[in-house]
């Protein structure tokens, strides 16, 4: 504890004499110390000006007698002075002009109204400014109670700073803290706080408006035309994102010379044992560096070009490079193609997997060893069937997926079609396997009729799946006859369209989420299908119309309002994205593919088909079941329109 060399006592003991009204410090601390609140120990009468005898309080002064006793007048200690209201007011106005304050608290006039002679106001005693003198030796910026509340930053001249930060904006405060050196800026030649490159913050911000400009050209522009000023504390949010997006667009247009292609090596060192890698341990202790620095430079350049073309932000670009460096360091053969399964394994490190796969695919360094989801699904669904039946199913599955180029030729089918056909036929296949059949050659017409449902949609779908299976096996000579031939399919029982709950539609239309509100408006007003929503592009909406192929749909005003809000949100959230589709999310913004239909339904909160049917049913009731109008308005076929008209019951004219 700090001890006074004259009193030989600490500050706490010295204060006890004040509280007990004695000058003897030893007597004052016999019974302990009286504690007090911090920063509240002030006297309104002042304090002693010179030390007293050793062991006693300072004195004697004019207030103490020769014996060191106190004067008879009382002293009021202000222990809770912080609670006393502040009675300080603005300075008195000049008695002559009544506009400016007096030059100091004892004067009656301001400096311009001095009666005797014109006197130049002195410079500010705090900042040294020779202008804008206010009162009490301070300028209008430094005086605490001056009417000036908003001014410009003295470093970057940004408008909107306040006295609380010494008139500095937040950016210049951080700049002064990080760059305390005061020197002459290399561009504007002004004395300011400069960084290691000799540039002040104001000049450092100019490339935001003049991107891709050399330093010498930028310095000449600044000296000739001056700086582009801005408002204080606004270097965040939409303004910076739009500026960065414009800079990214310019860089994208400047890329005219493609990168010389590089191909992976043909040889590859095979591993004796495929052991799983502990990537979490590598995150804690570090990964090995890549063995080929030239390949690292090449892929980094490819990432930069790909990011500029697709509008990636800095975080995605940086983490994509980091993931590629990890993969190159873990390669068994330097320069070989990278396995897609190794890229997917990096997901535990929070590395963007899809951007890495896109870059490697674009440059030809990806070896796609992933097992397609539909193949895993097929293996799971046929695991309990006999091996001979699975062999025939595998032939049907391969031909349906990839087609057959030699006679008998066939075209490949969509994965959803293959899954639907097999899903419809699986109940019959499992029933035959449980009955002891080990080959599809044993199946007869009677056995097919035995497993078929009596009627309706289940009979129709199961027979469609079995007919597809046996027809292909018959053509490829795996079975002798087609047992499903000439079996009547029956009439398909269609689903009756029903109206959607009105409260859920209103909730979706009035939602604060601009994406959900825009999707709901397009479906609720114009009955767009899920595929149309997914493939809709930004350029399809212009002049108040929605252009779908050869159709031009005038947009309703509620739809226009919600689309405008969504487009503003999209431009602010992903200002530089290269994805042309209208509806995107944080993952699809990094590539040019559409979103999934399931994402649209999940974001909407109810099936899009249900909302579409509700809109068409409303039009059916409004037009009295006019099929021609339904076809023109919603792009339906005649058969599709009849499905909705069939449930229409015209009102009784009487």
XYZ file of C-alpha atoms in Angstrom:
654
model
C 0.000 0.000 0.000
C 1.296 3.464 -0.873
C 2.424 5.427 2.232
C 2.952 9.182 2.463
C 6.669 9.810 3.376
C 5.797 12.799 5.585
C 2.727 11.492 7.376
C 3.973 7.889 7.397
C 0.387 6.795 6.787
C -1.750 5.591 3.909
C -4.635 7.518 2.399
C -7.269 5.442 4.234
C -5.743 6.265 7.642
C -5.298 9.900 6.659
C -9.015 10.164 5.882
C -10.035 8.820 9.315
C -8.855 12.057 10.960
C -11.259 14.022 8.757
C -14.183 11.797 9.701
C -13.443 11.933 13.482
C -12.509 15.645 13.615
C -8.951 15.208 14.918
C -5.451 15.765 13.608
C -3.911 12.758 15.368
C -3.909 9.918 12.847
C -2.832 7.291 15.413
C -5.825 8.059 17.642
C -8.189 8.066 14.663
C -7.354 4.489 13.610
C -7.409 2.830 17.059
C -10.915 1.411 16.595
C -10.564 0.480 12.942
C -11.382 2.297 9.745
C -14.545 3.929 8.524
C -15.014 3.014 4.855
C -16.703 5.248 2.274
C -17.926 5.274 -1.314
C -15.398 5.709 -4.104
C -14.936 9.076 -5.816
C -17.397 10.822 -3.475
C -14.927 12.237 -0.886
C -14.826 15.909 -1.786
C -14.985 18.991 0.431
C -16.644 22.239 -0.555
C -14.090 24.239 1.431
C -10.981 22.875 -0.239
C -8.025 21.083 1.386
C -4.777 21.947 3.127
C -2.010 23.262 0.955
C 1.126 22.110 2.808
C 1.990 19.172 5.085
C 1.797 19.324 8.859
C 3.999 17.834 11.592
C 4.996 14.148 11.365
C 2.229 11.829 12.511
C -0.452 14.480 12.177
C -2.642 15.783 9.384
C -1.448 18.648 7.152
C -1.374 21.997 8.861
C -1.306 24.533 10.180
C -2.969 26.659 7.521
C -5.022 29.797 7.619
C -7.955 27.739 8.806
C -6.084 26.134 11.728
C -4.848 27.796 14.877
C -1.283 27.599 16.159
C -2.136 24.509 18.177
C -3.425 22.756 15.102
C -7.086 23.058 16.142
C -9.854 23.590 13.649
C -11.526 26.988 13.113
C -14.956 27.399 14.666
C -16.832 27.388 11.355
C -18.389 24.089 10.337
C -17.338 22.105 7.277
C -19.882 20.228 5.208
C -18.538 16.990 3.690
C -20.244 15.982 0.456
C -20.338 12.191 0.713
C -23.227 11.715 -1.761
C -22.373 14.609 -4.033
C -23.103 12.480 -7.122
C -26.807 12.606 -6.290
C -26.874 16.410 -6.268
C -28.566 17.708 -9.460
C -26.397 19.413 -12.031
C -27.277 23.088 -12.048
C -24.806 24.060 -14.795
C -26.534 25.911 -17.605
C -25.531 27.378 -20.902
C -23.447 30.581 -20.709
C -25.113 33.968 -20.507
C -25.770 35.661 -23.844
C -24.025 38.870 -24.817
C -25.864 41.951 -23.503
C -25.365 43.785 -26.791
C -26.115 41.297 -29.614
C -27.971 38.688 -27.563
C -26.875 35.918 -29.963
C -23.348 34.920 -28.983
C -22.320 33.948 -25.426
C -20.109 36.180 -23.300
C -16.374 35.697 -23.708
C -16.039 34.437 -20.101
C -18.252 34.183 -17.036
C -17.217 37.601 -15.645
C -17.725 39.528 -18.898
C -20.857 41.176 -20.245
C -19.998 41.129 -23.942
C -18.708 38.732 -26.558
C -15.485 39.453 -28.428
C -17.091 40.950 -31.587
C -19.225 43.296 -29.416
C -16.315 44.572 -27.270
C -17.087 48.316 -26.702
C -13.529 49.656 -26.648
C -11.920 48.066 -29.677
C -12.157 45.043 -31.925
C -10.288 42.185 -30.243
C -9.393 38.944 -31.969
C -10.602 35.953 -29.924
C -7.779 33.786 -28.597
C -7.313 30.237 -29.869
C -9.062 27.388 -28.110
C -7.180 26.390 -24.973
C -8.043 22.718 -25.550
C -7.684 21.988 -29.263
C -5.852 25.148 -30.383
C -8.414 26.055 -33.042
C -8.072 29.771 -34.003
C -11.702 29.929 -35.204
C -15.182 29.313 -33.802
C -14.419 30.764 -30.356
C -17.385 30.228 -28.015
C -16.732 31.063 -24.338
C -14.471 30.353 -21.347
C -11.424 30.062 -23.607
C -12.914 27.172 -25.597
C -14.247 26.849 -29.121
C -17.747 25.723 -29.954
C -16.568 22.139 -30.514
C -14.774 21.825 -27.173
C -17.198 23.644 -24.879
C -19.368 21.068 -23.185
C -22.663 22.937 -23.250
C -22.437 24.486 -26.707
C -25.414 24.034 -29.045
C -23.249 22.145 -31.548
C -24.269 18.455 -31.390
C -23.269 17.053 -34.822
C -20.180 17.887 -36.846
C -17.597 16.375 -39.194
C -14.804 13.979 -38.257
C -11.475 15.850 -38.158
C -9.638 12.942 -39.841
C -11.922 11.727 -42.632
C -14.374 14.677 -42.741
C -17.327 12.291 -42.444
C -20.487 14.100 -41.352
C -22.396 12.822 -38.339
C -19.899 12.671 -35.442
C -20.610 13.791 -31.875
C -18.759 15.295 -28.942
C -18.787 12.058 -26.940
C -16.099 10.542 -29.199
C -14.042 13.741 -29.469
C -15.785 14.346 -32.799
C -14.189 11.208 -34.273
C -16.174 8.591 -36.164
C -15.911 4.988 -35.034
C -13.714 4.071 -37.979
C -11.161 6.808 -37.264
C -11.149 5.957 -33.550
C -10.183 2.388 -34.398
C -7.727 3.650 -37.031
C -5.958 5.875 -34.483
C -5.836 3.026 -32.000
C -4.358 0.587 -34.525
C -2.106 3.146 -36.252
C -0.831 5.609 -33.627
C 1.925 6.964 -35.876
C 1.260 10.513 -37.094
C 2.827 11.379 -40.425
C 2.289 12.741 -43.924
C -0.048 10.694 -46.120
C 1.546 9.479 -49.344
C -1.532 10.375 -51.415
C -3.168 13.514 -50.064
C 0.003 14.936 -48.401
C -1.939 15.730 -45.216
C -0.634 15.177 -41.681
C -2.752 12.342 -40.320
C -2.480 8.924 -38.716
C -1.097 6.598 -41.389
C -0.698 2.844 -41.706
C 2.399 0.858 -42.599
C 1.945 1.765 -46.277
C 1.955 5.480 -45.455
C -1.751 5.968 -46.298
C -4.383 7.677 -44.151
C -7.827 6.201 -43.637
C -9.596 8.633 -45.971
C -7.299 7.718 -48.869
C -7.522 4.066 -47.868
C -11.291 4.165 -48.450
C -11.123 5.714 -51.924
C -10.559 2.373 -53.771
C -14.076 1.412 -52.695
C -15.379 3.864 -55.317
C -12.454 3.440 -57.713
C -11.732 -0.315 -57.722
C -9.044 -1.913 -59.833
C -7.094 1.367 -59.933
C -3.342 1.459 -59.485
C -1.971 3.351 -56.508
C -0.216 5.972 -58.638
C -3.383 6.651 -60.645
C -5.439 6.814 -57.460
C -3.022 9.305 -55.880
C -3.173 11.507 -58.969
C -6.976 11.345 -58.928
C -7.071 12.346 -55.249
C -4.709 15.289 -55.737
C -6.616 16.533 -58.777
C -10.255 15.929 -57.898
C -10.197 15.447 -54.132
C -11.764 12.760 -51.981
C -15.176 11.129 -52.073
C -16.692 11.930 -48.668
C -19.411 9.974 -46.879
C -21.541 9.923 -43.750
C -19.976 8.739 -40.499
C -20.259 5.150 -39.258
C -21.978 3.856 -42.388
C -19.276 1.531 -43.736
C -21.439 -1.539 -43.151
C -24.617 -3.084 -44.442
C -26.149 -2.576 -47.847
C -23.928 0.277 -49.035
C -20.687 -1.640 -48.694
C -22.255 -4.824 -50.063
C -23.461 -3.040 -53.166
C -20.050 -1.436 -53.668
C -18.318 -4.781 -53.250
C -20.783 -6.373 -55.643
C -20.011 -3.700 -58.230
C -16.293 -4.275 -57.750
C -16.801 -8.028 -58.137
C -18.758 -7.415 -61.343
C -15.923 -5.295 -62.734
C -13.359 -7.946 -61.832
C -15.569 -10.553 -63.486
C -15.635 -8.548 -66.708
C -11.882 -7.973 -66.626
C -11.141 -11.712 -66.609
C -10.460 -12.206 -70.318
C -7.439 -14.488 -70.283
C -8.291 -18.011 -69.111
C -5.961 -19.840 -66.778
C -3.728 -22.365 -68.602
C -5.295 -25.772 -67.941
C -3.512 -28.324 -65.832
C -4.376 -32.013 -65.706
C -4.010 -34.522 -62.870
C -1.275 -37.127 -63.056
C -2.194 -40.540 -64.459
C -0.283 -42.650 -61.974
C -1.537 -43.157 -58.450
C -0.020 -44.744 -55.360
C -2.533 -47.216 -53.975
C -2.859 -47.584 -50.223
C -2.374 -50.978 -48.620
C -4.951 -50.317 -45.917
C -7.767 -47.778 -46.146
C -7.919 -46.426 -42.621
C -10.278 -43.575 -41.735
C -8.538 -40.269 -41.116
C -9.065 -38.447 -37.832
C -9.650 -34.950 -39.190
C -10.559 -33.549 -35.783
C -7.079 -34.400 -34.537
C -5.664 -32.563 -37.540
C -7.718 -29.516 -36.647
C -6.168 -29.493 -33.184
C -2.563 -30.329 -34.121
C -2.384 -29.130 -37.733
C -2.413 -30.773 -41.165
C 0.636 -31.595 -43.299
C 1.498 -28.964 -45.920
C 0.826 -29.721 -49.614
C 3.683 -31.398 -51.451
C 3.204 -29.473 -54.729
C 3.314 -25.672 -54.230
C 2.626 -25.053 -57.939
C -0.605 -27.036 -57.746
C -1.605 -25.013 -54.679
C -1.053 -21.770 -56.586
C -2.995 -23.082 -59.580
C -6.002 -24.153 -57.510
C -5.955 -20.886 -55.534
C -6.144 -18.976 -58.808
C -8.988 -21.208 -59.976
C -10.853 -20.567 -56.720
C -10.430 -16.805 -57.152
C -11.744 -16.912 -60.718
C -14.635 -19.216 -59.796
C -15.550 -17.031 -56.812
C -15.525 -13.866 -58.938
C -17.714 -15.523 -61.568
C -20.285 -16.818 -59.086
C -20.241 -13.928 -56.600
C -18.913 -15.720 -53.518
C -18.261 -13.700 -50.399
C -14.849 -13.591 -48.778
C -15.663 -16.163 -46.099
C -16.708 -18.864 -48.577
C -13.673 -18.194 -50.763
C -11.248 -18.364 -47.839
C -12.701 -21.567 -46.409
C -12.743 -23.164 -49.861
C -9.018 -22.493 -50.207
C -8.446 -23.863 -46.725
C -10.306 -27.076 -47.591
C -8.303 -27.528 -50.796
C -5.031 -27.056 -48.913
C -6.080 -29.757 -46.419
C -6.982 -32.166 -49.237
C -3.699 -31.561 -51.064
C -1.758 -32.163 -47.859
C -3.527 -35.491 -47.238
C -3.058 -36.851 -50.771
C -1.252 -40.181 -51.135
C -0.230 -39.229 -54.691
C 0.694 -35.614 -55.221
C -1.041 -34.117 -58.244
C -3.668 -36.860 -58.588
C -7.392 -36.255 -58.792
C -9.128 -35.805 -55.444
C -11.824 -38.263 -54.417
C -15.268 -36.825 -53.799
C -15.627 -38.924 -50.644
C -12.528 -37.232 -49.214
C -14.132 -33.846 -49.853
C -17.373 -34.887 -48.149
C -15.378 -36.056 -45.115
C -14.307 -32.426 -44.547
C -17.844 -31.509 -43.504
C -16.890 -32.186 -39.867
C -14.463 -29.242 -40.130
C -17.242 -26.865 -41.256
C -15.663 -26.527 -44.681
C -18.007 -25.690 -47.616
C -18.234 -29.024 -49.427
C -20.338 -27.952 -52.416
C -18.045 -25.049 -53.465
C -14.988 -27.330 -53.255
C -16.693 -29.943 -55.428
C -17.698 -27.258 -57.940
C -14.144 -25.922 -58.239
C -12.592 -29.386 -58.592
C -15.195 -30.353 -61.190
C -14.554 -27.179 -63.188
C -10.782 -27.761 -63.343
C -11.002 -31.551 -63.865
C -9.414 -32.552 -60.546
C -12.395 -34.457 -59.110
C -12.736 -38.233 -59.052
C -16.389 -38.818 -58.270
C -16.371 -42.064 -56.276
C -19.672 -41.366 -54.535
C -22.369 -44.012 -54.599
C -25.560 -42.408 -55.956
C -28.404 -42.149 -53.502
C -30.740 -44.123 -55.735
C -28.316 -47.064 -55.809
C -28.150 -47.151 -52.023
C -31.925 -46.969 -51.944
C -32.191 -49.881 -54.422
C -29.803 -52.040 -52.389
C -31.771 -51.335 -49.220
C -35.160 -52.140 -50.766
C -34.023 -55.417 -52.384
C -31.922 -56.735 -49.503
C -34.551 -59.267 -48.373
C -35.319 -60.711 -51.834
C -33.710 -63.890 -53.258
C -30.451 -63.425 -55.117
C -31.816 -64.581 -58.486
C -34.688 -62.093 -58.311
C -32.270 -59.342 -57.307
C -30.143 -60.176 -60.371
C -33.103 -59.615 -62.693
C -34.056 -56.458 -60.817
C -30.488 -55.185 -61.163
C -30.661 -55.605 -64.944
C -33.979 -53.752 -65.067
C -32.603 -51.036 -62.759
C -29.459 -50.458 -64.864
C -31.349 -50.302 -68.162
C -33.966 -47.950 -66.731
C -31.334 -45.611 -65.313
C -28.743 -45.591 -68.116
C -30.672 -46.842 -71.136
C -29.425 -49.425 -73.640
C -27.511 -48.393 -76.769
C -27.506 -51.784 -78.511
C -30.603 -53.720 -79.562
C -32.998 -53.806 -77.843
C -32.448 -50.087 -77.438
C -34.118 -47.952 -74.794
C -33.792 -44.456 -73.387
C -32.843 -43.712 -69.780
C -35.637 -42.764 -67.423
C -35.705 -40.127 -64.713
C -34.643 -41.296 -61.236
C -38.080 -40.466 -59.822
C -39.715 -42.671 -62.461
C -37.416 -45.583 -61.647
C -38.109 -45.251 -57.938
C -41.862 -45.047 -58.469
C -41.991 -48.140 -60.707
C -39.958 -50.239 -58.293
C -41.887 -48.987 -55.260
C -45.157 -50.019 -56.905
C -43.857 -53.514 -57.763
C -42.122 -54.286 -54.450
C -45.230 -55.534 -52.542
C -45.840 -58.202 -55.207
C -42.165 -59.197 -55.294
C -42.040 -59.627 -51.515
C -45.249 -61.676 -51.600
C -43.805 -64.036 -54.209
C -40.540 -64.347 -52.275
C -42.453 -65.279 -49.117
C -44.384 -67.886 -51.125
C -41.091 -69.614 -52.035
C -40.501 -68.356 -55.570
C -36.797 -67.842 -56.301
C -37.004 -66.662 -59.907
C -39.298 -64.405 -61.873
C -39.590 -67.083 -64.595
C -41.863 -68.994 -62.243
C -44.463 -66.234 -62.101
C -47.664 -66.899 -64.066
C -50.684 -64.816 -64.984
C -52.750 -66.322 -62.160
C -50.093 -65.428 -59.589
C -50.066 -61.833 -60.878
C -53.855 -61.632 -60.581
C -53.650 -63.089 -57.071
C -51.439 -60.285 -55.726
C -53.171 -57.427 -57.553
C -55.627 -55.330 -55.541
C -59.247 -55.482 -56.599
C -59.528 -52.010 -58.124
C -58.623 -48.395 -57.813
C -55.293 -46.653 -57.722
C -53.367 -49.458 -55.872
C -54.247 -51.933 -58.656
C -53.320 -49.440 -61.350
C -49.930 -48.520 -59.882
C -48.880 -52.088 -58.979
C -49.713 -53.356 -62.445
C -47.800 -50.464 -64.009
C -44.698 -51.376 -61.995
C -44.923 -55.118 -62.755
C -45.630 -54.476 -66.441
C -42.514 -52.294 -66.742
C -40.418 -54.995 -65.059
C -41.633 -58.019 -67.033
C -41.746 -56.190 -70.367
C -38.053 -55.282 -70.100
C -37.031 -58.756 -68.877
C -38.944 -60.344 -71.756
C -37.183 -58.136 -74.311
C -33.781 -58.996 -72.811
C -34.727 -62.726 -72.753
C -34.561 -63.142 -68.987
C -38.127 -64.498 -68.824
C -40.019 -66.547 -71.409
C -43.394 -64.818 -71.246
C -44.790 -61.588 -69.905
C -47.413 -62.619 -67.319
C -48.826 -59.068 -67.128
C -49.841 -58.934 -70.795
C -53.531 -58.318 -71.574
C -54.454 -57.792 -67.925
C -56.889 -54.877 -67.656
C -55.394 -52.021 -65.735
C -58.637 -50.484 -64.587
C -59.547 -46.861 -64.131
C -57.177 -44.715 -62.110
C -58.975 -43.073 -59.229
C -57.728 -39.503 -59.201
C -57.435 -37.411 -56.099
C -60.182 -34.866 -55.655
C -58.748 -31.321 -55.402
C -59.709 -29.628 -52.162
C -59.436 -26.001 -50.998
C -56.623 -25.058 -48.637
C -57.216 -23.575 -45.162
C -57.812 -19.841 -45.529
C -56.060 -18.938 -42.268
C -52.832 -20.618 -43.375
C -52.936 -18.818 -46.722
C -53.408 -15.458 -45.013
C -50.609 -16.242 -42.578
C -48.210 -17.053 -45.427
C -49.143 -13.914 -47.387
C -48.677 -11.648 -44.346
C -45.471 -13.276 -43.130
C -42.474 -11.061 -42.340
C -40.218 -13.472 -44.226
C -39.984 -11.954 -47.746
C -39.190 -15.333 -49.318
C -42.257 -17.054 -47.892
C -44.525 -14.124 -48.724
C -43.295 -14.008 -52.343
C -43.734 -17.764 -52.861
C -47.202 -17.670 -51.319
C -48.235 -14.704 -53.481
C -47.113 -16.319 -56.744
C -48.932 -19.564 -55.985
C -52.032 -18.079 -54.347
C -52.675 -15.491 -57.085
C -51.298 -17.175 -60.228
C -51.266 -20.901 -59.301
C -47.666 -21.575 -60.296
C -46.554 -25.197 -60.060
C -43.574 -26.300 -57.986
C -41.413 -26.894 -61.044
C -42.255 -23.454 -62.422
C -41.320 -21.818 -59.120
C -38.052 -23.723 -59.005
C -37.023 -22.819 -62.575
C -38.204 -19.203 -62.387
C -35.383 -16.727 -63.096
C -34.919 -13.090 -62.201
C -35.133 -12.031 -65.851
C -38.589 -13.623 -66.168
C -40.145 -10.817 -64.111
C -40.200 -7.382 -65.756
C -42.687 -4.674 -66.800
C -45.177 -5.925 -64.230
C -45.477 -9.293 -65.974
C -44.313 -12.832 -65.383
C -42.989 -14.547 -68.514
C -43.242 -18.353 -68.504
C -42.268 -19.763 -71.876
C -44.794 -18.431 -74.384
C -47.130 -17.166 -71.639
C -47.112 -13.592 -70.338
C -48.965 -13.244 -67.024
C -49.909 -9.779 -65.695
C -48.909 -9.748 -62.041
C -51.439 -8.744 -59.420
C -50.550 -5.705 -57.337
C -50.136 -7.688 -54.075
C -47.739 -9.990 -55.927
C -45.753 -7.011 -57.235
C -45.387 -5.577 -53.738
C -44.136 -8.849 -52.283
C -41.800 -9.501 -55.187
C -40.328 -6.013 -54.829
C -39.667 -6.619 -51.123
C -38.138 -10.015 -51.868
C -35.902 -8.667 -54.637
C -34.633 -5.937 -52.303
C -33.905 -8.597 -49.683
C -32.208 -10.817 -52.268
C -30.009 -7.964 -53.508
C -29.022 -7.025 -49.960
C -28.398 -10.608 -48.817
C -26.537 -11.861 -51.915
C -25.542 -8.766 -53.910
C -22.925 -10.452 -56.100
C -24.402 -13.922 -56.628
C -24.196 -15.390 -60.105
C -27.252 -17.618 -59.692
C -29.883 -16.472 -62.217
C -32.828 -18.154 -60.463
C -35.341 -16.017 -58.619
C -35.519 -18.066 -55.420
C -32.188 -18.961 -53.847
C -30.844 -19.713 -50.391
C -27.464 -19.483 -48.700
C -26.178 -22.622 -50.421
C -27.581 -22.198 -53.910
C -26.285 -18.599 -53.971
C -22.780 -20.036 -54.473
C -23.651 -21.939 -57.675
C -26.031 -21.557 -60.620
C -28.387 -24.472 -59.958
C -32.009 -24.166 -58.802
C -33.291 -24.946 -55.341
C -35.082 -28.193 -54.583
C -38.847 -28.461 -54.725
C -38.870 -29.757 -51.153
C -37.201 -26.526 -50.005
C -39.998 -24.466 -51.560
C -42.670 -26.465 -49.727
C -40.725 -26.288 -46.478
C -40.272 -22.529 -46.771
C -43.929 -22.009 -47.679
C -45.159 -24.057 -44.728
C -47.755 -26.012 -46.727
C -47.701 -28.056 -49.967
C -47.482 -25.849 -53.031
C -49.816 -28.198 -54.910
C -52.507 -27.676 -52.264
C -52.274 -23.895 -52.619
C -52.275 -24.178 -56.417
C -55.420 -26.323 -56.367
C -57.120 -23.825 -54.077
C -56.486 -21.004 -56.555
C -57.736 -23.032 -59.534
C -60.871 -24.083 -57.656
C -61.560 -20.445 -56.848
C -61.325 -19.606 -60.552
C -63.620 -22.519 -61.404
C -66.309 -21.137 -59.108
C -65.754 -17.574 -60.344
C -66.089 -18.489 -64.044
C -68.745 -21.172 -63.749
C -66.405 -23.974 -64.847
C -65.075 -22.372 -68.049
C -62.478 -24.904 -69.268
C -61.103 -22.621 -71.986
C -60.399 -19.883 -69.462
C -58.696 -22.312 -67.080
C -56.417 -23.534 -69.860
C -55.478 -20.002 -70.907
C -55.038 -18.648 -67.395
C -53.096 -21.490 -65.767
C -51.578 -23.337 -68.735
C -53.580 -26.522 -68.096
C -54.469 -29.156 -70.646
C -58.097 -29.932 -71.340
C -57.884 -33.160 -69.340
C -56.227 -31.345 -66.456
C -58.895 -28.650 -66.451
C -61.674 -31.266 -66.501
C -60.324 -32.660 -63.229
C -61.163 -29.381 -61.500
C -64.433 -28.796 -63.329
C -65.653 -32.268 -62.308
C -65.958 -31.161 -58.681
C -67.811 -27.965 -59.601
C -71.487 -27.881 -58.635
C -73.316 -24.961 -60.241
C -75.684 -23.118 -58.003
C -79.399 -23.473 -58.445
C -80.630 -20.720 -60.794
C -83.886 -20.636 -58.868
